[in-house]
mmCIF file of C-alpha atoms in Angstrom:
data_model
loop_
_atom_site.group_PDB
_atom_site.id
_atom_site.type_symbol
_atom_site.label_atom_id
_atom_site.label_comp_id
_atom_site.label_asym_id
_atom_site.label_seq_id
_atom_site.Cartn_x
_atom_site.Cartn_y
_atom_site.Cartn_z
ATOM 1 C CA GLN A 16 -97.144 -102.277 -72.024
ATOM 2 C CA VAL A 17 -94.280 -102.537 -74.683
ATOM 3 C CA GLN A 18 -94.834 -105.100 -77.480
ATOM 4 C CA VAL A 19 -91.835 -106.460 -79.395
ATOM 5 C CA VAL A 20 -92.987 -108.078 -82.843
ATOM 6 C CA GLU A 21 -90.714 -110.069 -84.948
ATOM 7 C CA SER A 22 -91.205 -111.090 -88.482
ATOM 8 C CA GLY A 23 -89.430 -112.341 -91.656
ATOM 9 C CA GLY A 24 -88.546 -115.760 -90.671
ATOM 10 C CA GLY A 25 -89.050 -118.657 -93.061
ATOM 11 C CA SER A 26 -87.282 -121.699 -94.811
ATOM 12 C CA VAL A 27 -84.453 -121.234 -97.188
ATOM 13 C CA GLU A 28 -81.678 -123.395 -98.647
ATOM 14 C CA THR A 29 -78.005 -122.997 -97.644
ATOM 15 C CA GLY A 30 -76.495 -120.027 -98.964
ATOM 16 C CA GLY A 31 -79.731 -118.200 -99.069
ATOM 17 C CA SER A 32 -80.676 -114.842 -97.341
ATOM 18 C CA LEU A 33 -83.430 -113.594 -95.091
ATOM 19 C CA ARG A 34 -84.149 -110.388 -93.469
ATOM 20 C CA LEU A 35 -85.939 -110.368 -90.028
ATOM 21 C CA SER A 36 -87.637 -107.247 -88.754
ATOM 22 C CA CYS A 37 -88.436 -106.142 -85.304
ATOM 23 C CA VAL A 38 -90.624 -103.384 -84.138
ATOM 24 C CA ALA A 39 -90.982 -102.348 -80.425
ATOM 25 C CA SER A 40 -94.004 -100.353 -79.644
ATOM 26 C CA ALA A 41 -92.245 -98.265 -76.855
ATOM 27 C CA PRO A 42 -93.382 -94.736 -76.300
ATOM 28 C CA THR A 43 -89.767 -93.681 -75.942
ATOM 29 C CA TYR A 44 -86.538 -94.319 -78.022
ATOM 30 C CA LEU A 45 -85.022 -97.589 -76.983
ATOM 31 C CA THR A 46 -81.182 -97.281 -76.638
ATOM 32 C CA SER A 47 -80.348 -100.906 -77.454
ATOM 33 C CA MET A 48 -82.047 -103.605 -79.521
ATOM 34 C CA ALA A 49 -80.625 -107.064 -80.177
ATOM 35 C CA TRP A 50 -81.367 -110.460 -81.700
ATOM 36 C CA PHE A 51 -80.917 -113.754 -80.014
ATOM 37 C CA ARG A 52 -81.551 -117.288 -81.250
ATOM 38 C CA GLN A 53 -82.380 -120.661 -79.493
ATOM 39 C CA ILE A 54 -82.663 -124.180 -80.650
ATOM 40 C CA PRO A 55 -84.805 -126.441 -78.440
ATOM 41 C CA GLY A 56 -82.672 -127.951 -75.787
ATOM 42 C CA LYS A 57 -79.816 -125.573 -76.102
ATOM 43 C CA GLU A 58 -78.877 -122.390 -74.462
ATOM 44 C CA ARG A 59 -79.971 -119.028 -76.022
ATOM 45 C CA GLU A 60 -77.285 -117.399 -78.093
ATOM 46 C CA GLY A 61 -76.728 -113.731 -78.578
ATOM 47 C CA VAL A 62 -76.631 -112.892 -82.348
ATOM 48 C CA ALA A 63 -76.282 -109.208 -82.663
ATOM 49 C CA ILE A 64 -76.921 -105.958 -80.800
ATOM 50 C CA ILE A 65 -77.087 -102.323 -81.918
ATOM 51 C CA TYR A 66 -76.833 -99.265 -79.753
ATOM 52 C CA SER A 67 -78.232 -95.864 -80.317
ATOM 53 C CA GLY A 68 -75.951 -92.815 -80.418
ATOM 54 C CA GLY A 69 -73.335 -93.959 -82.921
ATOM 55 C CA ASP A 70 -75.012 -97.190 -83.939
ATOM 56 C CA ARG A 71 -72.427 -99.413 -82.314
ATOM 57 C CA GLN A 72 -72.884 -102.981 -83.275
ATOM 58 C CA TYR A 73 -71.509 -106.244 -81.897
ATOM 59 C CA TYR A 74 -71.909 -109.734 -83.327
ATOM 60 C CA ALA A 75 -71.558 -113.288 -82.168
ATOM 61 C CA ASP A 76 -68.396 -114.884 -83.880
ATOM 62 C CA SER A 77 -70.401 -117.470 -85.695
ATOM 63 C CA VAL A 78 -72.313 -114.796 -87.583
ATOM 64 C CA LYS A 79 -69.681 -112.238 -88.195
ATOM 65 C CA GLY A 80 -69.333 -111.156 -91.893
ATOM 66 C CA ARG A 81 -72.526 -112.793 -92.827
ATOM 67 C CA PHE A 82 -75.271 -110.974 -90.552
ATOM 68 C CA THR A 83 -75.865 -107.330 -90.342
ATOM 69 C CA ILE A 84 -78.027 -105.562 -87.747
ATOM 70 C CA SER A 85 -79.398 -102.108 -88.623
ATOM 71 C CA ARG A 86 -81.846 -99.649 -87.130
ATOM 72 C CA ASP A 87 -84.372 -97.881 -89.489
ATOM 73 C CA TYR A 88 -84.319 -94.160 -88.509
ATOM 74 C CA ASN A 89 -86.810 -93.393 -91.340
ATOM 75 C CA ALA A 90 -89.540 -95.857 -90.156
ATOM 76 C CA GLU A 91 -92.597 -94.314 -88.636
ATOM 77 C CA ASN A 92 -91.701 -96.362 -85.412
ATOM 78 C CA LYS A 93 -88.137 -95.446 -84.527
ATOM 79 C CA ASN A 94 -87.657 -98.469 -82.608
ATOM 80 C CA THR A 95 -87.321 -100.685 -85.761
ATOM 81 C CA VAL A 96 -84.380 -102.905 -86.393
ATOM 82 C CA TYR A 97 -83.483 -105.408 -89.024
ATOM 83 C CA LEU A 98 -81.210 -108.502 -89.153
ATOM 84 C CA GLN A 99 -80.057 -109.186 -92.559
ATOM 85 C CA MET A 100 -78.813 -112.759 -92.772
ATOM 86 C CA ASN A 101 -76.689 -113.878 -95.695
ATOM 87 C CA SER A 102 -74.785 -117.029 -96.607
ATOM 88 C CA LEU A 103 -77.190 -118.905 -94.367
ATOM 89 C CA LYS A 104 -76.035 -122.360 -93.120
ATOM 90 C CA PRO A 105 -78.086 -125.133 -91.709
ATOM 91 C CA GLU A 106 -76.510 -124.339 -88.197
ATOM 92 C CA ASP A 107 -78.422 -120.966 -88.320
ATOM 93 C CA SER A 108 -81.611 -122.674 -88.045
ATOM 94 C CA ALA A 109 -83.392 -121.584 -84.828
ATOM 95 C CA MET A 110 -86.067 -119.461 -83.369
ATOM 96 C CA TYR A 111 -84.910 -115.881 -83.542
ATOM 97 C CA TYR A 112 -85.937 -113.511 -80.828
ATOM 98 C CA CYS A 113 -85.841 -109.691 -80.713
ATOM 99 C CA ALA A 114 -84.930 -107.969 -77.415
ATOM 100 C CA ALA A 115 -84.967 -104.287 -76.491
ATOM 101 C CA GLU A 116 -83.397 -102.197 -73.759
ATOM 102 C CA LYS A 117 -80.534 -103.727 -71.941
ATOM 103 C CA VAL A 118 -81.056 -103.422 -68.194
ATOM 104 C CA SER A 119 -77.598 -104.182 -66.906
ATOM 105 C CA THR A 120 -74.033 -103.500 -67.426
ATOM 106 C CA ASN A 121 -73.224 -107.062 -67.862
ATOM 107 C CA ASN A 122 -72.309 -108.451 -71.376
ATOM 108 C CA TRP A 123 -75.163 -108.226 -73.771
ATOM 109 C CA VAL A 124 -75.028 -111.842 -74.522
ATOM 110 C CA ARG A 125 -76.336 -112.677 -71.061
ATOM 111 C CA GLY A 126 -79.763 -111.586 -72.375
ATOM 112 C CA GLU A 127 -80.668 -109.073 -69.649
ATOM 113 C CA PHE A 128 -83.181 -107.117 -71.521
ATOM 114 C CA ARG A 129 -86.383 -105.561 -70.525
ATOM 115 C CA TYR A 130 -88.614 -106.543 -73.416
ATOM 116 C CA TRP A 131 -88.687 -109.673 -75.607
ATOM 117 C CA GLY A 132 -90.551 -110.713 -78.778
ATOM 118 C CA GLN A 133 -92.402 -114.068 -79.221
ATOM 119 C CA GLY A 134 -89.805 -115.084 -81.813
ATOM 120 C CA THR A 135 -89.697 -115.987 -85.524
ATOM 121 C CA GLN A 136 -88.525 -119.446 -86.945
ATOM 122 C CA VAL A 137 -85.593 -119.604 -89.308
ATOM 123 C CA THR A 138 -84.950 -123.025 -91.069
ATOM 124 C CA VAL A 139 -82.112 -123.512 -93.391
ATOM 125 C CA SER A 140 -82.032 -126.726 -95.503
ATOM 126 C CA SER A 141 -78.935 -128.376 -96.722
#
């Protein structure tokens, strides 16, 4: 059973920064890992994804230039990704979920991933 565990959420003021971490306990190297976020009552939103083999990255328009997804190849667990969030805005407040191993050829924002974490809360105050 693969477990996906997020950490690093918290409360910050507008303009602040946070770094989220995600570790997936898969026995094999996962080819794609992503971050999604969701506010109660709203649809889940794809935030960023990183693919192995070249580290291709894609971002939601709402976070481009402020968020950076990266993979830690030096970590003991190679399935470790981070989401560096800078210049945070109140509208970034949400539960952030890590997802791993895209299982379809559809656009990644559709959220068709094999493994999901339980989420970590980010709150940005104005």
